[in-house]
């Protein structure tokens, strides 16, 4: 082996430092072309026809759009660019989990600076609220939404002696107690569940409630009996103990997918976007499905946003782009093209979108979900919810799949939740 | 190294009277060589050394990946030692490790022994046993998910057909662990069998012939001749299986998701680390978990070393006595 002198090592180190230093001189924005804005999005999240227009020119801005289709781990990739303060897109789509960006809201442009407030009345109020940070900055622009309803199998309901008309089913499941009763009837008629697992019941109740884990001031409102979370927990436990859940795992869909196909699960409270998934999943059951109103109140699950990082090259042009992309007319076009459900009130009232759907026995599901969308409660989603919801989900699975004592399970979940909250400095 | 160093030291003596600095000269003449090997060291420094160092730094901080880092001293580690989920993940990792490694090495040994004997289509078998090792683990986890599915799986259908009670493979604590262990066994048995086979082929056939002549049957040859002679190879496979077992991630992640399934029964240490860092965006705690795994791996390595060292003198004594 060759000897390595100290000076050689130092020289080598200096060379490497120089290399590293050279890497540091770059611009924050991902593209150097001053007339080009870069958009990050994922497959089927934005209408390609509209993007095609913007690629030539974003109307009335003189700029054009470069669209980067980002594959999996969208948040990880976006956060990496923010963390490195490099290669940040000028505009990006974000999923329904925008609240995880609230603690770092200073990295995003307040769209009120560009006159967003004037457009507020054109969008669903609850959706607009979800994109507003606790400090009142409007950073996340409404794109599509996910109003929910109760999907059910008419043929299986019929065999179990249950009603099959949309209004009759809506009536039967007006309350969660009614929903559990319907589940019991299904259970009597064979190996049929009304839902995959207790966790899905819990999530459905939470997503249709105005009150969640925290209030807008950050107060923890999930512990006391009578709180919305405690109530959702109790409904889920009741459903599990009544035996109406299929007791399937929560993290993978393999089992529940085959259960929808085989008819072992005859219903699901889910968002409008599930219709397309269901059609792929269980094509043989075409014509046998209906969508009724879910218990108590409709909720929201999913839906996406657009945001402009402060590192953007031209916030005004970016703002012009997102408002142009989400006009009532363009949202209607996105619904026709990709079934992205509108957040614009005018697009919701667009009667040309109503259409009979063969898969749902000629039911007009656009009109159905349009009603749901108007009934979704205004709520606040905190960035810290998963500190509580994940131990609750784990313990609910223990109750549902392994028969753990529910009170013990709640206490155990609270122990973990308290530890995790304390770790984040959020002790009550 | 020693030789080279002394040669270098003596160099100035030979070139006495020539003043220019030997260092700058040697640097220049060695430069092409360093340049030639530099890609590895530069890549290693950027993608290996720096992340390792940075993860130590991170483990003393609280960081969500974007915002400001706050120095929190040892509190990540203090939280870790009192974290019941961490200890559960340690238990899970070792339980799955034992459930998989012991049967896996046993089957591998048997397969290697059979492949070593006079068998028709030997190379076809060898290839067949090695194929699982080159299959995509993600795809296999999906297949196993269907095979062991609680209500629709092949295994439970077979059990029901045999008038037996179906087992909740993917929702009970030991069902989950056995399923993950089965995936590990399926994938790595062939690999270990090939290693054993190589070891067996290095053993002189004279030893076997001698044993046969002495009247040993196949079982006796296997236990008294094959296993002792393969000892170093077995130790090697145990070490590689330990490394694989402690780093178990893909199988439970694809099969059960990042929570590790019902009761967190499939939550391994690396899966917990991934969940904390990339799902809960707690990079400080994720790093602390990484270093906890490092300490655990160190302890296991020390234990391995102690076991192999412990037996060395005894065997030496035994052979001495025989001689």
XYZ file of C-alpha atoms in Angstrom:
751
model
C 0.000 0.000 0.000
C 1.101 3.534 -0.719
C 1.893 5.800 2.190
C -0.499 8.626 2.907
C 1.143 11.758 4.231
C -0.761 14.179 6.369
C -0.412 16.869 3.750
C -1.912 14.588 1.096
C -4.896 13.971 3.287
C -5.328 17.672 3.899
C -5.071 18.415 0.207
C -7.624 15.732 -0.504
C -9.921 17.171 2.134
C -9.571 20.642 0.684
C -10.385 19.334 -2.774
C -13.509 17.670 -1.468
C -14.548 20.806 0.394
C -14.127 22.734 -2.842
C -16.312 20.191 -4.593
C -18.939 20.522 -1.892
C -18.739 24.293 -2.055
C -19.242 24.292 -5.792
C -22.427 22.333 -5.260
C -23.824 25.115 -3.107
C -24.093 27.832 -5.724
C -27.502 27.094 -7.201
C -30.874 28.730 -7.399
C -33.705 27.828 -5.064
C -36.266 27.435 -7.797
C -36.149 24.314 -9.901
C -35.983 26.050 -13.292
C -33.678 28.891 -14.376
C -35.863 29.985 -17.289
C -37.585 33.206 -16.096
C -40.630 32.625 -18.316
C -41.175 29.082 -17.066
C -43.138 28.037 -13.984
C -42.739 24.473 -12.719
C -45.693 22.504 -11.401
C -45.419 19.265 -9.421
C -48.410 16.934 -9.496
C -49.204 13.238 -9.485
C -50.986 11.091 -12.063
C -54.679 11.840 -12.496
C -54.654 14.773 -10.048
C -55.048 17.519 -12.682
C -56.727 17.539 -16.102
C -54.139 16.924 -18.829
C -56.157 18.982 -21.323
C -55.902 22.046 -19.084
C -52.206 21.458 -18.450
C -51.669 21.255 -22.193
C -53.058 24.783 -22.535
C -50.828 26.085 -19.731
C -47.753 24.436 -21.212
C -48.041 26.791 -24.165
C -49.082 29.773 -22.090
C -50.707 30.303 -18.718
C -53.533 32.614 -19.875
C -52.800 36.318 -19.455
C -49.409 35.928 -17.786
C -46.948 35.585 -20.643
C -45.431 32.617 -18.803
C -45.600 28.973 -19.660
C -45.800 25.919 -17.467
C -43.428 22.988 -17.115
C -45.227 20.035 -15.572
C -43.261 17.481 -13.545
C -45.188 14.286 -12.935
C -43.913 13.064 -9.564
C -44.158 9.370 -8.752
C -44.646 7.855 -5.291
C -43.613 9.408 -1.932
C -44.781 12.814 -3.116
C -44.564 14.448 0.318
C -41.091 13.051 0.998
C -39.791 14.429 -2.282
C -41.422 17.808 -1.788
C -40.217 18.065 1.818
C -36.709 17.145 0.697
C -36.638 20.044 -1.734
C -37.946 22.394 0.984
C -35.388 21.083 3.500
C -32.544 21.555 1.041
C -33.942 24.934 -0.046
C -33.227 23.853 -3.606
C -35.151 22.691 -6.669
C -38.444 23.849 -5.168
C -41.355 23.857 -7.648
C -43.111 27.174 -8.315
C -46.545 25.611 -7.786
C -47.428 22.183 -6.444
C -50.441 20.006 -5.848
C -50.757 18.617 -2.304
C -52.975 15.891 -0.958
C -55.614 16.137 1.774
C -52.891 15.972 4.450
C -51.952 19.664 4.002
C -52.177 20.212 7.749
C -48.753 18.560 8.189
C -47.348 21.718 6.560
C -49.043 24.108 9.028
C -46.041 24.193 11.422
C -43.919 25.418 8.485
C -46.497 27.754 6.972
C -43.870 30.462 6.479
C -42.571 28.425 3.534
C -45.829 29.037 1.676
C -47.297 32.164 0.114
C -50.367 33.679 1.790
C -52.784 33.770 -1.124
C -54.794 36.536 0.569
C -51.945 38.861 -0.451
C -53.086 38.324 -4.019
C -56.760 38.874 -3.349
C -57.831 35.312 -2.562
C -60.414 36.526 -0.035
C -62.500 38.005 -2.858
C -62.954 34.535 -4.351
C -63.818 32.796 -1.066
C -67.566 32.798 -1.662
C -67.110 30.848 -4.915
C -65.777 27.764 -3.115
C -67.189 25.345 -0.547
C -66.598 26.988 2.812
C -65.430 23.848 4.634
C -62.885 23.138 1.878
C -61.609 26.719 1.982
C -61.195 26.400 5.749
C -59.123 23.228 5.462
C -56.597 25.186 3.398
C -56.351 28.029 5.916
C -53.679 27.757 8.624
C -54.530 28.287 12.324
C -52.953 31.758 12.110
C -55.454 32.648 9.356
C -53.138 32.533 6.326
C -54.749 31.095 3.187
C -51.887 28.940 1.851
C -53.592 25.935 0.292
C -55.938 26.546 -2.605
C -59.004 24.267 -2.988
C -58.850 21.803 -5.868
C -61.037 18.673 -5.734
C -63.021 17.289 -2.777
C -64.125 13.929 -1.392
C -67.674 14.130 -0.009
C -68.768 10.761 1.385
C -71.863 8.571 1.233
C -72.918 5.015 2.051
C -72.181 2.629 -0.837
C -74.222 -0.573 -0.555
C -75.008 -3.755 -2.482
C -78.707 -3.816 -3.419
C -78.826 -7.537 -4.267
C -77.331 -8.562 -0.930
C -79.572 -6.138 0.967
C -82.539 -7.639 -0.870
C -81.584 -11.206 0.095
C -81.260 -10.159 3.742
C -84.779 -8.720 3.621
C -83.498 -5.141 3.876
C -84.823 -2.192 1.841
C -83.009 -1.454 -1.438
C -84.392 1.961 -2.438
C -81.921 4.846 -1.954
C -84.251 6.826 0.306
C -85.286 3.750 2.314
C -81.671 2.763 2.931
C -80.802 6.357 3.846
C -83.635 6.195 6.374
C -82.542 2.832 7.761
C -79.011 4.129 8.390
C -80.038 7.593 9.608
C -78.177 6.975 12.853
C -75.124 4.845 13.659
C -77.398 2.618 15.758
C -79.567 2.074 12.675
C -76.418 1.320 10.682
C -75.390 -1.356 13.197
C -78.915 -2.834 13.099
C -78.702 -3.110 9.296
C -75.341 -4.806 9.800
C -76.913 -7.330 12.155
C -79.582 -8.199 9.563
C -76.835 -8.778 6.976
C -74.951 -10.969 9.441
C -78.071 -13.068 10.001
C -78.357 -13.779 6.284
C -74.860 -15.237 5.939
C -71.169 -14.458 6.234
C -71.720 -10.822 5.316
C -70.294 -7.749 7.030
C -71.348 -4.125 6.571
C -67.780 -2.787 6.944
C -64.164 -4.054 6.791
C -63.165 -3.262 10.363
C -63.936 -1.083 13.376
C -61.260 1.451 12.406
C -63.150 2.303 9.229
C -66.291 2.989 11.270
C -64.249 5.218 13.588
C -62.731 7.162 10.681
C -66.119 7.577 8.992
C -67.625 9.020 12.193
C -64.662 11.380 12.729
C -64.686 12.565 9.097
C -68.344 13.559 9.302
C -67.967 15.518 12.521
C -67.389 19.230 13.033
C -65.400 18.523 16.191
C -62.163 16.535 15.958
C -59.061 16.047 18.105
C -58.097 19.678 18.678
C -59.949 22.961 18.515
C -58.545 25.771 16.350
C -56.690 27.210 19.368
C -54.834 23.906 19.795
C -56.861 22.799 22.815
C -57.049 19.020 23.240
C -60.675 17.987 23.102
C -60.579 14.230 22.625
C -60.352 12.768 26.135
C -63.615 13.554 27.914
C -66.566 11.245 27.513
C -69.031 12.986 25.222
C -66.246 14.356 23.007
C -66.586 13.591 19.310
C -63.551 11.293 19.326
C -64.766 9.362 22.384
C -68.168 9.000 20.730
C -66.631 7.776 17.465
C -64.607 5.243 19.482
C -67.725 4.001 21.249
C -69.690 3.622 18.002
C -66.788 1.680 16.470
C -66.544 -0.588 19.527
C -70.295 -1.147 19.426
C -70.122 -2.114 15.761
C -67.296 -4.536 16.477
C -69.075 -6.111 19.428
C -72.284 -6.464 17.417
C -70.228 -8.550 14.990
C -71.002 -6.445 11.944
C -67.357 -5.807 10.993
C -65.376 -8.230 8.820
C -62.414 -7.811 11.241
C -59.933 -7.342 8.416
C -56.531 -5.709 8.754
C -56.379 -1.957 8.300
C -53.165 -1.381 6.421
C -53.497 -3.400 3.267
C -56.434 -3.666 0.930
C -55.804 -7.183 -0.366
C -58.362 -8.769 1.949
C -61.086 -6.169 1.721
C -60.722 -5.959 -2.066
C -61.494 -9.642 -2.428
C -64.324 -9.282 0.087
C -66.008 -6.577 -2.033
C -65.599 -8.800 -5.040
C -67.048 -11.880 -3.333
C -69.859 -9.955 -1.644
C -68.652 -10.709 1.902
C -68.709 -6.982 2.632
C -71.932 -5.351 1.457
C -71.267 -1.681 2.157
C -68.789 1.084 2.757
C -68.938 4.687 3.871
C -66.550 6.260 1.411
C -65.809 9.315 -0.689
C -67.006 9.956 -4.226
C -63.641 8.909 -5.703
C -64.203 5.350 -4.506
C -66.800 4.841 -7.270
C -64.043 4.579 -9.900
C -62.019 2.195 -7.713
C -65.071 0.046 -7.054
C -65.793 -0.255 -10.770
C -62.286 -1.668 -11.295
C -62.484 -3.831 -8.191
C -65.797 -5.565 -8.635
C -66.842 -5.258 -12.293
C -69.109 -8.304 -11.981
C -71.329 -6.534 -9.467
C -72.191 -3.771 -11.958
C -75.769 -2.586 -11.554
C -76.039 -3.953 -8.014
C -74.622 -0.928 -6.187
C -76.347 2.124 -4.799
C -75.194 5.159 -2.820
C -77.347 6.300 0.108
C -76.850 8.989 2.735
C -74.510 7.899 5.503
C -75.528 8.074 9.177
C -75.973 11.498 10.796
C -74.152 13.777 8.332
C -71.984 13.504 5.220
C -68.251 13.888 5.681
C -65.160 14.463 3.600
C -62.319 12.100 2.874
C -59.449 13.103 0.635
C -59.426 15.826 -1.984
C -56.430 17.933 -2.896
C -55.004 21.432 -2.853
C -52.608 23.683 -4.784
C -49.935 25.694 -3.057
C -47.278 28.254 -3.959
C -44.022 27.886 -2.002
C -42.440 31.231 -1.054
C -39.422 30.162 -3.120
C -41.537 30.593 -6.242
C -40.133 32.655 -9.090
C -43.298 34.607 -9.769
C -46.068 34.352 -7.160
C -48.485 36.498 -9.177
C -48.239 34.269 -12.256
C -48.497 31.175 -10.049
C -51.602 32.619 -8.400
C -53.086 33.414 -11.788
C -52.424 29.833 -12.822
C -54.131 28.202 -9.832
C -57.186 30.435 -10.018
C -57.445 29.779 -13.757
C -57.068 26.027 -13.210
C -59.885 25.914 -10.632
C -62.590 28.078 -12.205
C -66.075 26.556 -12.166
C -65.819 25.761 -15.860
C -62.432 24.036 -15.537
C -63.494 22.067 -12.464
C -66.490 20.776 -14.401
C -64.101 19.774 -17.182
C -61.847 17.991 -14.628
C -64.845 16.105 -13.317
C -65.793 14.924 -16.795
C -62.222 13.981 -17.611
C -60.955 12.451 -14.321
C -63.961 12.377 -11.954
C -62.261 14.977 -9.735
C -65.165 16.213 -7.633
C -65.476 20.032 -7.668
C -64.860 22.426 -4.795
C -66.341 25.311 -6.761
C -69.991 25.956 -5.895
C -70.857 26.946 -9.455
C -69.347 23.744 -10.818
C -71.396 21.749 -8.301
C -74.538 23.430 -9.568
C -73.638 22.641 -13.166
C -76.563 20.462 -14.199
C -74.822 19.130 -17.300
C -72.632 16.960 -15.063
C -75.587 14.945 -13.791
C -75.701 11.561 -15.497
C -77.210 8.152 -14.902
C -74.587 5.582 -14.015
C -75.159 2.004 -15.140
C -72.846 0.594 -12.471
C -75.055 2.196 -9.815
C -78.313 0.900 -11.287
C -78.862 4.180 -13.191
C -78.498 6.313 -10.071
C -77.187 9.849 -10.698
C -74.262 9.862 -8.299
C -73.061 13.380 -9.209
C -76.281 14.875 -7.913
C -76.106 12.635 -4.856
C -72.578 13.722 -3.907
C -73.372 17.333 -4.786
C -75.896 17.245 -1.929
C -73.313 15.555 0.343
C -70.695 18.189 -0.497
C -73.013 20.946 0.668
C -73.626 19.159 3.985
C -70.004 18.533 5.017
C -69.387 20.239 8.382
C -66.828 23.005 8.778
C -63.970 21.631 10.820
C -60.325 22.073 11.763
C -57.705 19.409 11.077
C -54.635 19.742 13.285
C -51.139 18.717 12.176
C -50.824 16.711 15.401
C -53.852 14.462 14.938
C -51.861 11.367 14.037
C -50.192 11.428 17.482
C -53.598 10.438 18.846
C -55.334 8.793 15.908
C -52.594 6.248 15.285
C -52.537 4.730 18.820
C -56.365 4.806 18.773
C -56.360 2.969 15.435
C -53.890 0.365 16.704
C -55.926 -0.262 19.852
C -59.193 -0.348 17.938
C -57.684 -3.110 15.797
C -56.803 -4.968 19.013
C -60.419 -4.695 20.134
C -61.823 -5.659 16.743
C -59.456 -8.444 15.670
C -58.312 -9.824 19.024
C -61.193 -9.090 21.385
C -59.247 -6.810 23.744
C -61.253 -5.137 26.499
C -62.338 -1.748 25.015
C -61.814 0.302 28.193
C -58.342 -1.136 28.662
C -57.665 -0.437 24.960
C -58.767 3.207 25.271
C -56.566 3.695 28.350
C -53.589 2.071 26.624
C -54.074 4.292 23.570
C -54.228 7.373 25.796
C -50.949 6.411 27.518
C -49.179 6.268 24.144
C -50.947 9.426 22.901
C -49.916 11.341 26.038
C -46.302 10.214 25.697
C -46.219 11.286 22.058
C -47.888 14.627 22.797
C -45.438 15.268 25.642
C -42.547 14.474 23.311
C -43.791 17.212 20.958
C -44.213 19.587 23.888
C -48.009 19.499 23.570
C -48.963 18.204 27.017
C -52.433 19.185 28.112
C 1.665 -0.975 5.386
C 4.603 -1.452 7.737
C 6.854 -2.418 4.878
C 5.775 0.533 2.801
C 6.245 2.959 5.675
C 9.764 1.844 6.421
C 10.630 2.046 2.762
C 9.347 5.581 2.718
C 11.299 6.528 5.786
C 14.504 5.256 4.292
C 13.880 7.090 1.030
C 15.404 10.444 2.053
C 18.632 8.645 2.970
C 19.076 7.388 -0.558
C 18.356 10.777 -2.094
C 20.659 12.637 0.296
C 21.841 15.930 -1.062
C 18.763 16.527 -3.220
C 16.868 19.241 -1.364
C 13.383 19.516 -3.017
C 10.568 18.562 -0.707
C 9.865 14.860 -1.025
C 6.262 15.392 0.020
C 5.135 17.620 -2.807
C 6.916 15.393 -5.247
C 5.299 12.252 -3.902
C 1.920 13.980 -3.844
C 2.209 14.868 -7.485
C 3.394 11.432 -8.539
C 0.710 9.692 -6.513
C -2.061 12.010 -7.679
C -3.245 9.837 -10.600
C -3.489 6.873 -8.253
C -5.518 8.771 -5.703
C -7.645 10.164 -8.481
C -8.289 6.661 -9.756
C -9.547 5.396 -6.414
C -11.270 8.649 -5.429
C -14.746 7.928 -6.889
C -15.383 5.302 -4.255
C -14.161 7.465 -1.385
C -16.027 10.539 -2.555
C -19.276 8.623 -3.023
C -18.754 6.873 0.288
C -18.118 10.181 2.046
C -21.239 11.756 0.542
C -23.671 8.846 0.751
C -22.155 6.806 3.604
C -19.967 8.743 6.008
C -21.883 12.012 6.004
C -25.349 10.471 6.642
C -23.894 8.339 9.430
C -22.310 11.346 11.085
C -25.357 13.515 10.498
C -27.659 10.904 12.044
C -25.658 11.138 15.303
C -26.114 14.905 15.200
C -29.834 14.485 14.367
C -30.445 12.096 17.247
C -29.713 14.956 19.661
C -32.221 17.221 17.949
C -35.921 17.524 17.293
C -36.552 18.039 13.577
C -39.555 17.578 11.293
C -37.484 17.711 8.120
C -38.278 21.277 7.070
C -38.458 23.576 10.085
C -35.760 24.585 12.554
C -33.783 21.972 14.460
C -34.022 22.233 18.222
C -31.278 20.791 20.368
C -32.849 18.415 22.876
C -29.763 16.719 24.346
C -30.312 13.118 25.299
C -34.083 13.317 25.532
C -34.648 11.252 22.340
C -32.679 8.453 23.989
C -34.455 8.954 27.308
C -37.779 8.618 25.482
C -36.468 5.575 23.637
C -35.536 3.491 26.672
C -38.983 4.099 28.200
C -40.859 3.602 24.919
C -42.974 0.437 25.120
C -43.371 0.381 21.332
C -39.585 0.359 20.886
C -39.225 -2.610 23.237
C -42.065 -4.363 21.457
C -40.230 -3.870 18.178
C -37.054 -5.329 19.733
C -39.020 -8.347 20.933
C -40.698 -8.750 17.520
C -37.378 -8.538 15.692
C -35.775 -11.241 17.818
C -38.868 -13.459 17.840
C -39.053 -13.386 14.031
C -35.279 -13.817 13.850
C -35.372 -17.047 15.884
C -38.525 -18.323 14.189
C -36.893 -17.897 10.807
C -33.177 -18.540 11.280
C -33.279 -21.870 13.100
C -35.573 -23.728 10.643
C -33.962 -21.938 7.703
C -30.410 -23.046 8.504
C -31.640 -26.535 9.351
C -33.469 -26.923 6.021
C -30.532 -25.397 4.164
C -28.169 -27.940 5.683
C -30.421 -30.856 4.755
C -30.873 -29.555 1.217
C -27.139 -29.009 0.795
C -26.436 -32.515 2.089
C -28.922 -34.023 -0.363
C -27.637 -31.929 -3.269
C -24.120 -33.073 -2.471
C -25.044 -36.737 -2.758
C -25.396 -38.436 -6.121
C -28.604 -37.016 -7.444
C -29.958 -36.697 -10.961
C -30.545 -33.180 -12.379
C -28.341 -31.709 -9.651
C -27.784 -28.319 -11.270
C -31.490 -27.949 -12.020
C -32.217 -28.366 -8.300
C -29.459 -25.925 -7.379
C -30.917 -23.273 -9.660
C -34.435 -23.980 -8.413
C -33.437 -23.513 -4.786
C -31.647 -20.276 -5.552
C -34.458 -18.674 -7.565
C -36.419 -17.312 -4.552
C -33.376 -15.254 -3.626
C -33.494 -13.215 -6.811
C -37.259 -12.636 -6.771
C -38.591 -9.189 -5.898
C -39.462 -9.150 -2.201
C -42.262 -6.657 -2.696
C -43.974 -8.921 -5.219
C -43.449 -11.904 -2.925
C -44.908 -10.105 0.067
C -48.042 -9.489 -1.991
C -48.216 -13.158 -2.971
C -47.695 -14.258 0.627
C -50.378 -11.799 1.663
C -52.820 -13.659 -0.570
C -51.583 -17.117 0.414
C -51.878 -16.414 4.147
C -54.962 -14.185 3.910
C -57.281 -14.809 6.865
C -60.529 -15.302 4.986
C -59.506 -15.884 1.377
C -56.025 -17.395 1.603
C -54.807 -20.679 0.140
C -53.493 -21.924 3.471
C -56.756 -21.362 5.291
C -58.757 -22.852 2.422
C -56.572 -25.939 2.686
C -57.024 -26.051 6.461
C -60.791 -25.754 6.077
C -60.803 -28.492 3.435
C -58.957 -30.730 5.904
C -61.714 -30.110 8.458
C -59.336 -28.048 10.548
C -59.888 -24.586 12.059
C -58.554 -21.705 9.916
C -55.741 -19.769 11.593
C -55.813 -15.930 11.685
C -52.385 -15.620 10.047
C -52.504 -11.890 9.492
C -54.374 -10.748 12.582
C -52.967 -12.744 15.513
C -49.626 -12.083 17.146
C -47.921 -15.398 16.383
C -49.715 -15.867 13.078
C -48.100 -12.653 11.861
C -44.667 -13.622 13.145
C -44.860 -17.090 11.594
C -45.989 -15.640 8.254
C -43.063 -13.193 8.167
C -40.674 -15.951 9.249
C -42.064 -18.157 6.461
C -41.238 -15.450 3.919
C -37.695 -15.172 5.223
C -37.273 -18.949 5.197
C -38.684 -19.199 1.678
C -36.307 -16.577 0.402
C -33.041 -17.417 2.135
C -33.015 -21.219 2.526
C -31.754 -21.741 -1.026
C -29.059 -19.112 -0.634
C -27.747 -20.716 2.548
C -27.992 -24.182 1.007
C -25.712 -23.060 -1.835
C -23.198 -21.692 0.702
C -23.302 -24.984 2.611
C -22.944 -26.920 -0.617
C -19.796 -24.967 -1.439
C -18.510 -25.806 2.038
C -19.335 -29.479 1.573
C -17.580 -29.641 -1.760
C -14.421 -28.339 -0.112
C -14.421 -31.316 2.245
C -12.311 -34.186 0.952
C -14.329 -37.248 0.000
C -11.752 -39.380 1.820
C -13.285 -38.380 5.127
C -16.699 -39.675 4.019
C -15.234 -42.858 2.610
C -13.386 -43.454 5.856
C -16.595 -42.988 7.794
C -18.449 -45.388 5.504
C -15.731 -48.000 5.908
C -15.954 -47.571 9.665
C -19.639 -48.509 9.311
C -21.317 -45.115 9.827
C -24.831 -44.714 8.428
C -26.073 -41.573 6.609
C -27.408 -39.903 9.769
C -24.165 -40.541 11.613
C -22.152 -39.163 8.714
C -24.360 -36.079 8.692
C -24.134 -35.355 12.413
C -20.610 -36.548 13.168
C -18.744 -35.636 9.992
C -20.620 -33.065 7.936
C -21.714 -30.692 10.705
C -18.376 -30.473 12.570
C -16.461 -29.948 9.347
C -18.902 -27.273 8.215
C -18.642 -25.336 11.467
C -16.872 -22.256 10.045
C -19.404 -22.109 7.194
C -22.277 -22.428 9.663
C -20.854 -19.583 11.737
C -20.686 -17.465 8.579
C -24.332 -18.161 7.696
C -25.395 -17.384 11.264
C -23.641 -14.022 11.060
C -25.199 -13.130 7.692
C -28.637 -14.258 8.911
C -28.228 -12.105 12.006
C -27.476 -9.066 9.881
C -30.500 -9.808 7.699
C -32.732 -10.629 10.662
C -31.966 -7.435 12.592
C -32.574 -5.344 9.490
C -35.897 -6.968 8.583
C -38.086 -4.375 6.862
C -39.572 -5.082 3.428
C -41.505 -8.199 4.383
C -43.538 -6.705 7.263
C -43.856 -3.323 5.515
C -45.460 -4.703 2.374
C -47.421 -7.410 4.178
C -48.783 -5.341 7.065
C -48.101 -1.652 6.480
C -45.986 0.677 8.611
C -47.893 0.020 11.845
C -46.871 -3.629 11.764
C -50.408 -5.041 11.667
C -52.779 -5.937 14.514
C -51.141 -5.633 17.925
C -48.066 -4.221 16.133
C -46.945 -7.844 16.025
C -44.965 -7.356 12.838
C -43.361 -4.042 13.843
C -39.619 -4.624 13.576
C -36.967 -2.135 14.725
C -36.203 -0.884 11.215
C -39.900 -0.647 10.361
C -40.473 1.432 13.521
C -37.524 3.623 12.597
C -38.929 4.167 9.090
C -42.386 4.913 10.492
C -41.084 7.490 12.962
C -38.804 9.257 10.480
C -40.751 9.201 7.247
C -44.383 8.924 8.353
C -44.392 10.763 11.670
C -41.684 13.121 10.344
C -39.708 12.779 13.585
C -36.209 12.539 12.139
C -34.507 12.992 15.518
C -36.236 9.996 17.020
C -35.757 7.978 13.834
C -32.009 8.586 14.091
C -31.975 7.660 17.773
C -33.719 4.391 16.859
C -31.062 3.783 14.218
C -28.320 4.119 16.804
C -30.215 1.901 19.226
C -30.236 -0.753 16.503
C -26.496 -0.197 16.072
C -25.936 -0.877 19.786
C -28.144 -3.985 19.651
C -26.302 -5.262 16.579
C -23.020 -4.644 18.400
C -24.203 -6.679 21.391
C -25.325 -9.525 19.144
C -22.003 -9.467 17.297
C -20.147 -9.597 20.617
C -22.301 -12.530 21.669
C -21.583 -14.332 18.383
C -17.884 -13.707 18.811
C -17.985 -14.934 22.397
C -19.721 -18.166 21.405
C -17.313 -18.974 18.603
C -14.302 -18.024 20.715
C -15.504 -20.058 23.687
C -15.508 -23.262 21.684
C -12.197 -22.808 19.916
C -9.894 -23.974 22.748
C -12.190 -26.846 23.643
C -12.097 -28.216 20.143
C -8.360 -27.663 19.994
C -7.975 -29.617 23.204
C -10.208 -32.347 21.829
C -8.202 -32.730 18.610
C -5.006 -32.575 20.627
C -6.250 -35.352 22.862
C -7.179 -37.465 19.855
C -3.809 -36.896 18.291
